[in-house]
PDB file of C-alpha atoms and ligand atoms in Angstrom:
ATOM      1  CA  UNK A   1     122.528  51.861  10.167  1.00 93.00           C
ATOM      2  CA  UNK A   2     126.433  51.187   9.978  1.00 96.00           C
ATOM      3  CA  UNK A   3     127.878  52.513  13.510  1.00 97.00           C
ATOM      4  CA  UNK A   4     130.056  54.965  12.360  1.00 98.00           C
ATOM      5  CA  UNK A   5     131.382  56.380  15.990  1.00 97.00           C
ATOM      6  CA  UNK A   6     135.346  55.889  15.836  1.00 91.00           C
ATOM      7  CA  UNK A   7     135.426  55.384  12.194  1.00 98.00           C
ATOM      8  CA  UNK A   8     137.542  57.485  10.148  1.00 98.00           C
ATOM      9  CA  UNK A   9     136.777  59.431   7.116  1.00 99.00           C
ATOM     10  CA  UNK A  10     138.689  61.319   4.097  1.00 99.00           C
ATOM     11  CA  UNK A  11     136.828  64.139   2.393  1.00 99.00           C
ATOM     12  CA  UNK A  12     138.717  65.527  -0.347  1.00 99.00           C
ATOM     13  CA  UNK A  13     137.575  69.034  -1.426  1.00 98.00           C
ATOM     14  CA  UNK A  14     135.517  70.047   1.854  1.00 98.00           C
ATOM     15  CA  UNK A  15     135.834  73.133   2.500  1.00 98.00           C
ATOM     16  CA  UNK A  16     132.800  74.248   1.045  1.00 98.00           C
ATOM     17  CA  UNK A  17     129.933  72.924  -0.486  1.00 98.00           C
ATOM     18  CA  UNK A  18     129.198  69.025  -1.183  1.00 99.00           C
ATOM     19  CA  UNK A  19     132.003  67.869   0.611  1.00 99.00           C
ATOM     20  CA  UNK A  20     131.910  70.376   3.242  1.00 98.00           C
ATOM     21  CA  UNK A  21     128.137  68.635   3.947  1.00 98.00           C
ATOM     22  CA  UNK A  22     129.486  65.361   3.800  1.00 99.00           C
ATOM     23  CA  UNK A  23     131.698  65.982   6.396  1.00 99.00           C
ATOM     24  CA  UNK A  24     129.334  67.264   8.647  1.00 98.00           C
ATOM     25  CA  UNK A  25     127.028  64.210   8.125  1.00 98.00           C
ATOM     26  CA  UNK A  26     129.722  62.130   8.509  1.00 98.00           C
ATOM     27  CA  UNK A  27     130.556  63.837  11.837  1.00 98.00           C
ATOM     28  CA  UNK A  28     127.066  64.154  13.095  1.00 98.00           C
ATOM     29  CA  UNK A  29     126.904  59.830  12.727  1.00 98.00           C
ATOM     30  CA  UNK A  30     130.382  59.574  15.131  1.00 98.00           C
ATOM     31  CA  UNK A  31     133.112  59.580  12.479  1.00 98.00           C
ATOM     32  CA  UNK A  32     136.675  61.459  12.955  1.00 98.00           C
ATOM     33  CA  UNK A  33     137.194  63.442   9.382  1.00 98.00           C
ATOM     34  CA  UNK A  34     139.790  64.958   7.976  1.00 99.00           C
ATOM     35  CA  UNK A  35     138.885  68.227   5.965  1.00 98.00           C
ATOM     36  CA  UNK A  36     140.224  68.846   2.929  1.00 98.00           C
ATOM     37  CA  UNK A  37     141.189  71.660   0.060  1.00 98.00           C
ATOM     38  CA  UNK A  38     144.228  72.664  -2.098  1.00 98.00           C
ATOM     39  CA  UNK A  39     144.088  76.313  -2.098  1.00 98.00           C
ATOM     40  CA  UNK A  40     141.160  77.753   0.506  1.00 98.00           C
ATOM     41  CA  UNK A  41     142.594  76.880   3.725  1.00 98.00           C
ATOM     42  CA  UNK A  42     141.156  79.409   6.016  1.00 98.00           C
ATOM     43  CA  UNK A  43     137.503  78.545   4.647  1.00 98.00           C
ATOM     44  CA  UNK A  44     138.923  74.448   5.239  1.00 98.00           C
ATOM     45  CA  UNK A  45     140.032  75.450   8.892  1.00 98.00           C
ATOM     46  CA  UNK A  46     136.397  77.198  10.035  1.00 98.00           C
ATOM     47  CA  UNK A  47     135.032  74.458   8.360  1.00 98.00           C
ATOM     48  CA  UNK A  48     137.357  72.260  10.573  1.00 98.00           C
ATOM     49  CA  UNK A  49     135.974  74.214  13.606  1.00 98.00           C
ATOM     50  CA  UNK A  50     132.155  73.800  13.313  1.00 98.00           C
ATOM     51  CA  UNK A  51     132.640  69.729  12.394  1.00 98.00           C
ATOM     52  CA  UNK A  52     133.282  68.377  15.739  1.00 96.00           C
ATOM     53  CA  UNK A  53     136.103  65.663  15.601  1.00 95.00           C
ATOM     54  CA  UNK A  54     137.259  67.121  12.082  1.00 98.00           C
ATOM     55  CA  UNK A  55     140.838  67.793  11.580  1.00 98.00           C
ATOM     56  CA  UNK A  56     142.151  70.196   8.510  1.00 98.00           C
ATOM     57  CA  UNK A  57     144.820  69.022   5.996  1.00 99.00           C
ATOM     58  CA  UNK A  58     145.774  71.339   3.240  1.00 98.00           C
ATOM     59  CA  UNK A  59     146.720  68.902  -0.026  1.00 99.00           C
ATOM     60  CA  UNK A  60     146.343  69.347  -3.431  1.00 99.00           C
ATOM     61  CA  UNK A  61     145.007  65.806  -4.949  1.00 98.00           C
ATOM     62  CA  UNK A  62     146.176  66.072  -8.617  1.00 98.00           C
ATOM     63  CA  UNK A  63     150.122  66.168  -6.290  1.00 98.00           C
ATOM     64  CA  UNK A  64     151.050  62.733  -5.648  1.00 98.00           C
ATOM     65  CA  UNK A  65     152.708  63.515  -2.672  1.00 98.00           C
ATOM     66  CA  UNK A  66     150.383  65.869  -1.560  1.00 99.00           C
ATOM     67  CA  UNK A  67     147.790  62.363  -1.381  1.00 99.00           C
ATOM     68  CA  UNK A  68     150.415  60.535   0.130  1.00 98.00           C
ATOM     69  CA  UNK A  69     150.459  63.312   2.828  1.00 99.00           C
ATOM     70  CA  UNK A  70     146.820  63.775   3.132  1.00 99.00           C
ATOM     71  CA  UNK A  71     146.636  59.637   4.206  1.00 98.00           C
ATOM     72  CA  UNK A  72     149.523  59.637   6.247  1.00 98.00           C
ATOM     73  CA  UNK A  73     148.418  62.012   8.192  1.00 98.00           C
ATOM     74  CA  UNK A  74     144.636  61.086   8.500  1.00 98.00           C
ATOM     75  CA  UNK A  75     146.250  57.588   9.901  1.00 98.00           C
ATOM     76  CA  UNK A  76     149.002  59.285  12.248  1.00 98.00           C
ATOM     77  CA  UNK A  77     146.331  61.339  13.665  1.00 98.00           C
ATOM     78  CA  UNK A  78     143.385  58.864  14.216  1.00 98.00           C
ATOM     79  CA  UNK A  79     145.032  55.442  13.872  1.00 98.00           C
ATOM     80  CA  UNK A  80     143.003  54.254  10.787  1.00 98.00           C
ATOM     81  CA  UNK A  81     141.345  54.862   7.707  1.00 98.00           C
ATOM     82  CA  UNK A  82     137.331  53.750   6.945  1.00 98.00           C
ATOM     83  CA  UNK A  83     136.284  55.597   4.494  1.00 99.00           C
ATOM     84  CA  UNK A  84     137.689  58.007   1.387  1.00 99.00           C
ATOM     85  CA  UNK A  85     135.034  60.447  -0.090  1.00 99.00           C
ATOM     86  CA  UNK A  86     136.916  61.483  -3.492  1.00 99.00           C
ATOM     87  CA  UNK A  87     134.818  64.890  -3.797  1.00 99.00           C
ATOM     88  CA  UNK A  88     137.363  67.481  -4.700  1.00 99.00           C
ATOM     89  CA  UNK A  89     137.045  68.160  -8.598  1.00 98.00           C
ATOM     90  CA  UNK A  90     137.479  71.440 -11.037  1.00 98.00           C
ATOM     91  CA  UNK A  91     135.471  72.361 -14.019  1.00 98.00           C
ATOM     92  CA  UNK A  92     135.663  74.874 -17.128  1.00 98.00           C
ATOM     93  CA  UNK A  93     133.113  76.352 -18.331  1.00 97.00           C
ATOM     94  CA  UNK A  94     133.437  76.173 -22.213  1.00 98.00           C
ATOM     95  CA  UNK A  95     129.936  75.852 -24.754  1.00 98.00           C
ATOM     96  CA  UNK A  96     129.727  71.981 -26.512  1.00 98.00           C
ATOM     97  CA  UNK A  97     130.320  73.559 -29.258  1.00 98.00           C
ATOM     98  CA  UNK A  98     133.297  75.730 -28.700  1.00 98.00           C
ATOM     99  CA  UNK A  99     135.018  73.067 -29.880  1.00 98.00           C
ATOM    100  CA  UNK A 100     138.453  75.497 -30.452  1.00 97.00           C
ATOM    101  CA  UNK A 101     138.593  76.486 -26.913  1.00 98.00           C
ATOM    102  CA  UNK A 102     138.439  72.864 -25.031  1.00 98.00           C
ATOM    103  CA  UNK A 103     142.004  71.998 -25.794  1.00 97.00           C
ATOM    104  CA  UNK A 104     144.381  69.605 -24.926  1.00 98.00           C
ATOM    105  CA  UNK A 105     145.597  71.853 -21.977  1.00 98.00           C
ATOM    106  CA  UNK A 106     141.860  72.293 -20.449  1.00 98.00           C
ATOM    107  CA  UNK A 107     141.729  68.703 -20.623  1.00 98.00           C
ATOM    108  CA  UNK A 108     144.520  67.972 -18.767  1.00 98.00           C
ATOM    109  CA  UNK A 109     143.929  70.553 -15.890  1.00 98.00           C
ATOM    110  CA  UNK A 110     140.333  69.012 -15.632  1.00 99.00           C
ATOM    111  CA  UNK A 111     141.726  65.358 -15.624  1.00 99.00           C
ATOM    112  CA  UNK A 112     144.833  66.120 -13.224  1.00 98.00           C
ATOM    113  CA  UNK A 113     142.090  66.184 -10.632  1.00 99.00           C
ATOM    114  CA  UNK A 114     139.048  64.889 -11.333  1.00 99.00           C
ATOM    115  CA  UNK A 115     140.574  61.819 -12.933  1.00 99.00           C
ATOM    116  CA  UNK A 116     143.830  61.202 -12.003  1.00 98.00           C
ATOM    117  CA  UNK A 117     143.839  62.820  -8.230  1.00 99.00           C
ATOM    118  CA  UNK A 118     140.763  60.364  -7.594  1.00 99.00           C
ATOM    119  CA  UNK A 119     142.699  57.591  -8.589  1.00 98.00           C
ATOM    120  CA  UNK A 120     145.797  58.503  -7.133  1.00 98.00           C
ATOM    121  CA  UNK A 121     143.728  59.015  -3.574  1.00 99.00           C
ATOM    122  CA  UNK A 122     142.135  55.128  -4.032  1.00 99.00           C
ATOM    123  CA  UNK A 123     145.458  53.466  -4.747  1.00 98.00           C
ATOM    124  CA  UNK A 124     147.414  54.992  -2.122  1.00 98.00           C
ATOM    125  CA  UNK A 125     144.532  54.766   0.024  1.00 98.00           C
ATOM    126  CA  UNK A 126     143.207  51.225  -0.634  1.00 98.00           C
ATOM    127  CA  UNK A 127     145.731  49.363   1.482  1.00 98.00           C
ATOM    128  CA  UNK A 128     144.366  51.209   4.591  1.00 98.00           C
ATOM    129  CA  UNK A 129     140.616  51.060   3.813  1.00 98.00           C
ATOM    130  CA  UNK A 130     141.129  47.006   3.472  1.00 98.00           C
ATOM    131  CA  UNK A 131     142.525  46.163   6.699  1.00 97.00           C
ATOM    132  CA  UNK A 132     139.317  47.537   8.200  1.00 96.00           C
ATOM    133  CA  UNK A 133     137.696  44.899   6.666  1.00 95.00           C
ATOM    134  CA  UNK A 134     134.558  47.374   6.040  1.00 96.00           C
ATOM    135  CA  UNK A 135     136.492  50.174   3.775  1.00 98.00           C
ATOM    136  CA  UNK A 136     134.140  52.251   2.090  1.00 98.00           C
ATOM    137  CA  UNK A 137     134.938  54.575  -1.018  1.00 99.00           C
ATOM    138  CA  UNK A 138     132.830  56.701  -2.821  1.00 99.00           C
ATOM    139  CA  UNK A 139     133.173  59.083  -5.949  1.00 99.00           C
ATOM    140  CA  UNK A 140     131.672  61.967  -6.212  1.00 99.00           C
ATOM    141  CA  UNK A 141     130.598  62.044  -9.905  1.00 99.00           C
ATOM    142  CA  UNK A 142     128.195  64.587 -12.196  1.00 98.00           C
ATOM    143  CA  UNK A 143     124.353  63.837 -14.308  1.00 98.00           C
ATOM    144  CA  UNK A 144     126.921  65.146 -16.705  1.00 98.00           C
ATOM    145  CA  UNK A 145     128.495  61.654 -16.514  1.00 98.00           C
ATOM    146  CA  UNK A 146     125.622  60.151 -17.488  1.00 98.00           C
ATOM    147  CA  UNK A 147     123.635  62.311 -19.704  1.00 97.00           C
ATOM    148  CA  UNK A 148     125.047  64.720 -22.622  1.00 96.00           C
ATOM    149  CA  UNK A 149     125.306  67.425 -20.418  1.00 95.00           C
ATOM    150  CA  UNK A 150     127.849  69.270 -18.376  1.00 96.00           C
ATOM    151  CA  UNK A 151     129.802  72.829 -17.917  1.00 97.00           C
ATOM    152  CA  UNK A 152     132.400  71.331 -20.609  1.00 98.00           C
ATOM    153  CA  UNK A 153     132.903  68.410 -22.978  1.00 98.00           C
ATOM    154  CA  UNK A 154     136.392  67.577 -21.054  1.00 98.00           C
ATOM    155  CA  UNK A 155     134.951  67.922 -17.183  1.00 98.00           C
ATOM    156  CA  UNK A 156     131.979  65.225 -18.772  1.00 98.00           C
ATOM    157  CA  UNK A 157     134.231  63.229 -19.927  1.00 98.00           C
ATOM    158  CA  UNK A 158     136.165  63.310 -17.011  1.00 99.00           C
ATOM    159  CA  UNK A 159     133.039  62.432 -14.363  1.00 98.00           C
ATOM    160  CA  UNK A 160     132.001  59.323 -16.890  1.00 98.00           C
ATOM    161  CA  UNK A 161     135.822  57.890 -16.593  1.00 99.00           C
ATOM    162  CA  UNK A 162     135.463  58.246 -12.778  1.00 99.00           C
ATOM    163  CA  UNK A 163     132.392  56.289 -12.913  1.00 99.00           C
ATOM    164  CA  UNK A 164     134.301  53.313 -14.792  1.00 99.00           C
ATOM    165  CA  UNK A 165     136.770  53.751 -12.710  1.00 99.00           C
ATOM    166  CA  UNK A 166     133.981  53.310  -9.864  1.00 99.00           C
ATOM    167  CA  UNK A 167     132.539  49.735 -11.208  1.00 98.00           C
ATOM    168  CA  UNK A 168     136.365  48.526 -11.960  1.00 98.00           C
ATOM    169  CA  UNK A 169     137.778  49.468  -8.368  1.00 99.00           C
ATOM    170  CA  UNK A 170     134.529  47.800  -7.181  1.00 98.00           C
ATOM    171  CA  UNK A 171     135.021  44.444  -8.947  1.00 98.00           C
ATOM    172  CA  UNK A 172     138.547  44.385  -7.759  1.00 98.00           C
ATOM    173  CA  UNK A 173     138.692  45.308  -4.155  1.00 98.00           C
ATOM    174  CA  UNK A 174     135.630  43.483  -3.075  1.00 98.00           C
ATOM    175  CA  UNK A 175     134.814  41.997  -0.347  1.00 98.00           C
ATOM    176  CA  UNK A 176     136.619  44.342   2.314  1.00 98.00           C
ATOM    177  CA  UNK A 177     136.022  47.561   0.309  1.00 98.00           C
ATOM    178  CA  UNK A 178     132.812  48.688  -1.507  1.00 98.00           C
ATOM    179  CA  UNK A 179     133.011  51.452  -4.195  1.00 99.00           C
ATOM    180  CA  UNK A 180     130.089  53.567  -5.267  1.00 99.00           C
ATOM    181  CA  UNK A 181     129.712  56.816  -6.597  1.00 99.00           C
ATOM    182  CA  UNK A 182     126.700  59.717  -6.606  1.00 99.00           C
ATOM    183  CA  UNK A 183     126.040  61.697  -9.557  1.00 99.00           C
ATOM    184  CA  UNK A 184     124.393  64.789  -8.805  1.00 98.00           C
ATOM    185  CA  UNK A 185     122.283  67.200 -10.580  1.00 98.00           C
ATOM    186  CA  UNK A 186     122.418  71.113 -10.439  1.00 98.00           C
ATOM    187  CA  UNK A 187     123.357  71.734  -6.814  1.00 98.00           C
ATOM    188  CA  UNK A 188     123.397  74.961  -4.570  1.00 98.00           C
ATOM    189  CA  UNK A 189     127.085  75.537  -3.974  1.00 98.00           C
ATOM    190  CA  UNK A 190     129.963  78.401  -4.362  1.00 98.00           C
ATOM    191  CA  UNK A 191     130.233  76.424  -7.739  1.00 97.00           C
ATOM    192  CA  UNK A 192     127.406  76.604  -8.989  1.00 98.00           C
ATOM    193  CA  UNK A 193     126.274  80.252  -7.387  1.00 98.00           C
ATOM    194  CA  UNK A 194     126.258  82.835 -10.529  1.00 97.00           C
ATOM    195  CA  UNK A 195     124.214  80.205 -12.756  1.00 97.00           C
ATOM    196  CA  UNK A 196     120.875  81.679 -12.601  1.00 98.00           C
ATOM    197  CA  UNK A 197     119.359  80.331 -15.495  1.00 97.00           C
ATOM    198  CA  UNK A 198     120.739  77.104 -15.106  1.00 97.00           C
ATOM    199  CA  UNK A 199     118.573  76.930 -11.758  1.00 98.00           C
ATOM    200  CA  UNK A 200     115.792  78.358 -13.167  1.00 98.00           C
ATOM    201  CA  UNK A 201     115.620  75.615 -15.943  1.00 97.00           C
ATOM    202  CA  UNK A 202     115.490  73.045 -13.489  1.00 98.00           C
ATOM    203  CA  UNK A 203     113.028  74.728 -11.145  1.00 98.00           C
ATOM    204  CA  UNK A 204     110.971  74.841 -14.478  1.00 98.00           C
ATOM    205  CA  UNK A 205     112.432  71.205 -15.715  1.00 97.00           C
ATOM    206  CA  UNK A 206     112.568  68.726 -12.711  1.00 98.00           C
ATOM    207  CA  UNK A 207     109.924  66.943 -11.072  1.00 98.00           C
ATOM    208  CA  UNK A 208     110.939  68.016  -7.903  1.00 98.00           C
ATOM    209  CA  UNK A 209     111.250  71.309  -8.900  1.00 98.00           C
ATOM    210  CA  UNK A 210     114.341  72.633  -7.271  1.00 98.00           C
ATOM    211  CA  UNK A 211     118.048  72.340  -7.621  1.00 98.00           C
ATOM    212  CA  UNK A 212     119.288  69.940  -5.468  1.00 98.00           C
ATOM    213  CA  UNK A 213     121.571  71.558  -1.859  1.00 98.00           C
ATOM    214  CA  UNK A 214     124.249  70.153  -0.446  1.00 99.00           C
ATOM    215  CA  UNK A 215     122.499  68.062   1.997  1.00 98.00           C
ATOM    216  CA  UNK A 216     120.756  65.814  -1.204  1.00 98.00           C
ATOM    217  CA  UNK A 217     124.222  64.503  -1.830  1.00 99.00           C
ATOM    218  CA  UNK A 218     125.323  63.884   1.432  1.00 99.00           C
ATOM    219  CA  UNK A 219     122.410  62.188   2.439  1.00 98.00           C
ATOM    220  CA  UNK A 220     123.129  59.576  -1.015  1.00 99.00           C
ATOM    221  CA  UNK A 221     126.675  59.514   0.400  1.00 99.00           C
ATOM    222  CA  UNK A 222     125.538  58.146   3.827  1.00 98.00           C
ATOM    223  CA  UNK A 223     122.606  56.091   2.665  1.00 98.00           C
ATOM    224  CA  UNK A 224     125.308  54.097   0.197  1.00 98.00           C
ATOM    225  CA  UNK A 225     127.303  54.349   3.386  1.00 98.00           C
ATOM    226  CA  UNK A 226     124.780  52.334   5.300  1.00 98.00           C
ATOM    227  CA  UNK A 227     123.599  50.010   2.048  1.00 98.00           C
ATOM    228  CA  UNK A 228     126.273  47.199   2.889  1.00 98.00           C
ATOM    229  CA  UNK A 229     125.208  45.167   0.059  1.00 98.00           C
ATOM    230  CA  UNK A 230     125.385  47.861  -3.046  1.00 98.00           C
ATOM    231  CA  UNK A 231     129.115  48.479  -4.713  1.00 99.00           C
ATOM    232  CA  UNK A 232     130.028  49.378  -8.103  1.00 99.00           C
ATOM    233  CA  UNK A 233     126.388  51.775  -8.222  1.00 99.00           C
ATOM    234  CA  UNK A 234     126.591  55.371  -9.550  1.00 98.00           C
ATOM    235  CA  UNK A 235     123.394  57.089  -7.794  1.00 98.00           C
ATOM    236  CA  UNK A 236     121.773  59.904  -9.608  1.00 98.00           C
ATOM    237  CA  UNK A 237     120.533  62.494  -7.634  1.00 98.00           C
ATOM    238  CA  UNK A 238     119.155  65.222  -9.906  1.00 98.00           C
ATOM    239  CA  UNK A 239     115.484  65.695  -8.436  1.00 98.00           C
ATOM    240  CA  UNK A 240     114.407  64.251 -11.442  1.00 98.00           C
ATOM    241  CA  UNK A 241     115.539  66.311 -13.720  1.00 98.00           C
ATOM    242  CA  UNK A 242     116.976  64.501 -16.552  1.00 97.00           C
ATOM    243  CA  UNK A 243     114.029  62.218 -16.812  1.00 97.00           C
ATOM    244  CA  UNK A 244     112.403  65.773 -18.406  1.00 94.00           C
ATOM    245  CA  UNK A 245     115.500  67.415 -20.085  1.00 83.00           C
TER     246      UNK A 245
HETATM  247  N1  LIG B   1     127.524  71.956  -7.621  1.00 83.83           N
HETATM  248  C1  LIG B   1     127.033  71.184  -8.577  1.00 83.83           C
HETATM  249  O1  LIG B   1     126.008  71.523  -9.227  1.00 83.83           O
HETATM  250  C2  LIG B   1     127.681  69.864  -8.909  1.00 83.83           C
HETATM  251  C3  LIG B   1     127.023  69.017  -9.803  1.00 83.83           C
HETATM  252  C4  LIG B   1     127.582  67.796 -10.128  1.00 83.83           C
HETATM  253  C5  LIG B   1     128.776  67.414  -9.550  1.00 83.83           C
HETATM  254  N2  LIG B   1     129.406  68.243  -8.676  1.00 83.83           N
HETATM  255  C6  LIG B   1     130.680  67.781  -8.109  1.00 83.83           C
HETATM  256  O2  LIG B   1     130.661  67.951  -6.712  1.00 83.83           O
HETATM  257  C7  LIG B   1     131.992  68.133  -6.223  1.00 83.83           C
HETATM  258  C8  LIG B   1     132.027  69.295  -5.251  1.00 83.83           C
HETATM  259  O3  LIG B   1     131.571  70.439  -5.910  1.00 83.83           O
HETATM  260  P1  LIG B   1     130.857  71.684  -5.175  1.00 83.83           P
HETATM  261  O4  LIG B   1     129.743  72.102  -6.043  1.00 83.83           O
HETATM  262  O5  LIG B   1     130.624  71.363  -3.755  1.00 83.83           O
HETATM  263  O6  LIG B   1     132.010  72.775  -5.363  1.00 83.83           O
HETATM  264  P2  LIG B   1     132.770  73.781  -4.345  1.00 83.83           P
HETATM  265  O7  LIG B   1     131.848  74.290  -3.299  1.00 83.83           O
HETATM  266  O8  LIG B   1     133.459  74.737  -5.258  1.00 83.83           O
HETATM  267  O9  LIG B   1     133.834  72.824  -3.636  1.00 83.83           O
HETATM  268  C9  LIG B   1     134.922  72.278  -4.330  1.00 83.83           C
HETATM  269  C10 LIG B   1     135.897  71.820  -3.282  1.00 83.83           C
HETATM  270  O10 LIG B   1     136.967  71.103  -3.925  1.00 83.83           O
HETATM  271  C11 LIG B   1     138.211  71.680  -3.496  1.00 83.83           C
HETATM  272  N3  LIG B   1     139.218  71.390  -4.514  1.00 83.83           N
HETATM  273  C12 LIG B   1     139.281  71.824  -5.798  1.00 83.83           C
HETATM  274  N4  LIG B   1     140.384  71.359  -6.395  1.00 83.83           N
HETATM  275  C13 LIG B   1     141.036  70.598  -5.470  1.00 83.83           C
HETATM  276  C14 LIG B   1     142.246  69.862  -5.483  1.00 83.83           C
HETATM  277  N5  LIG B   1     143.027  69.806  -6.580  1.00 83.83           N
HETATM  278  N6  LIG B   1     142.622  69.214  -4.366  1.00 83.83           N
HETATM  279  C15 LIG B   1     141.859  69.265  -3.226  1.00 83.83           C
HETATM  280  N7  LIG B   1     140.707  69.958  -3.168  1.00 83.83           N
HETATM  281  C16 LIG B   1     140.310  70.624  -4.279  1.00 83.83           C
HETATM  282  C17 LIG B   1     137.873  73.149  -3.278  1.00 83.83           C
HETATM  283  O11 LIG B   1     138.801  73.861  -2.472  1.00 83.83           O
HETATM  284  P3  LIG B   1     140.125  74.567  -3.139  1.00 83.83           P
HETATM  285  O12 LIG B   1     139.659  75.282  -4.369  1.00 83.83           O
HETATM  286  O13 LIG B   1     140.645  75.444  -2.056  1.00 83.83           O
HETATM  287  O14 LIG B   1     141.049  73.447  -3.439  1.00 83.83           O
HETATM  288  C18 LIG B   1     136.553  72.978  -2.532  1.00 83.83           C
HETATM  289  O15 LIG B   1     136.782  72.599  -1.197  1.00 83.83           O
HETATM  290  C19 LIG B   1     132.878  68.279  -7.459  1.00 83.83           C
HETATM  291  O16 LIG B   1     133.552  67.066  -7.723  1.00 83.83           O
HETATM  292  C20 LIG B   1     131.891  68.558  -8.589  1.00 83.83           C
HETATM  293  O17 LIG B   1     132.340  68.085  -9.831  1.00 83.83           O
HETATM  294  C21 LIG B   1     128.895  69.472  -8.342  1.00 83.83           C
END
């Protein structure tokens, strides 16, 4: 296993859910993390509490100076930067075939974040993760990157360009960063928390039976963490469940 005591981490969009699990992983294994969210910051600053070595920075990553801010201050407080866990994203719920509703505006709000604050965090970021000489960045994506799927046609469309943008940061910022991404399946979050039927179709649907929890992602982030010889991978992590749906 990569020693990850001293290292420093980035995760965007932490103060709950996925992220807020990644974190804690992260900070169970010896890293210093900086917690992040652009609107919940009492939730961010508990979370903050419980993570030991976790500091909270309140930064809203479809702002480019809001980034900027988030990375200066992750390297003023703990000297460097290791590792950037783009997890923060936004969704709209809007049928396939509500065509009419999925406008130009929902696509935008959607992008703003999922696409363009990810990228925004990786180029501002990058410089920092190199001179480590072991930077690490990984995407969180969605299955409904991947498969025709997904709360809306735009926040689809939005995971599959952040998992190009995945293989193309990877080809270009090799060998002192990797870049990797994990596409999960239904998951047990605030997110996700009023879609009883979606859950019940998997339980019913997946192999495995189950939605996936919090912890099934962060254990894919820290195993692509510790797999120094995989970049430019998107890791499904559905329980199975699209091999059946
Ligand atoms: N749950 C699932 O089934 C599922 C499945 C596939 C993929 N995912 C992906 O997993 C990631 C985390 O989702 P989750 O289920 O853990 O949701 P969650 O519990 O609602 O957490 C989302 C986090 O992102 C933060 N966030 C939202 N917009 C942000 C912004 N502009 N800047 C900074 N932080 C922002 C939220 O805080 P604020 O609102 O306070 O900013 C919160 O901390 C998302 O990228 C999502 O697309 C989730």
């Amino acid at each position: 296993m990569v020693d990850l005591n001293n290292k420093v981490a980035i995760v965007t969009g932490s103060s709950s859910g996925i992220g807020k699990e990644i974190a804690t992983k992260l900070a169970q294994r010896g890293a210093r993390v900086v917690i992040n969210s652009s609107k919940s910051e009492s939730a961010g600053q508990e979370a903050s509490k419980s993570i030991p070595n976790s500091k909270y920075f309140k930064a809203d990553i479809s702002n480019e100076s809001d980034c900027r801010a988030l990375i200066d201050f992750t390297v003023s407080e703990f000297g460097s930067l290791d590792i950037l866990i783009n997890n923060a994203g936004i969704t709209r719920l809007i049928a396939h075939n509500d065509i009419g509703s999925a406008d130009v505006s929902v696509w935008k709000e959607i992008f703003d974040v999922n696409v363009f604050g990810t990228w925004q965090m990786c180029s501002l970021a990058y410089k920092h993760l190199e001179e480590t000489g072991d930077g690490n960045i990984i995407n969180v994506s969605s299955i409904a990157s991947l498969r025709p799927t997904g709360s809306s046609i735009p926040y689809a469309t939005s995971k599959a360009a952040v998992n190009h943008m995945t293989k193309l940061l990877a080809k270009t910022l090799g060998p002192n960063i990797r870049v990797n991404a994990v596409a999960p399946g239904l998951i047990e979050t605030p997110w996700t928390q009023d879609w009883e039927i979606a859950h019940q179709i998997v339980a019913g649907q997946a192999p495995l039976k189950r939605s996936g929890k919090p912890e099934d992602v962060a254990c894919v982030v820290m195993g692509l963490i510790d797999s120094k010889y995989v970049t430019g991978e998107v890791i499904l992590a559905d329980g199975g469940w699209s091999l059946n749906s």
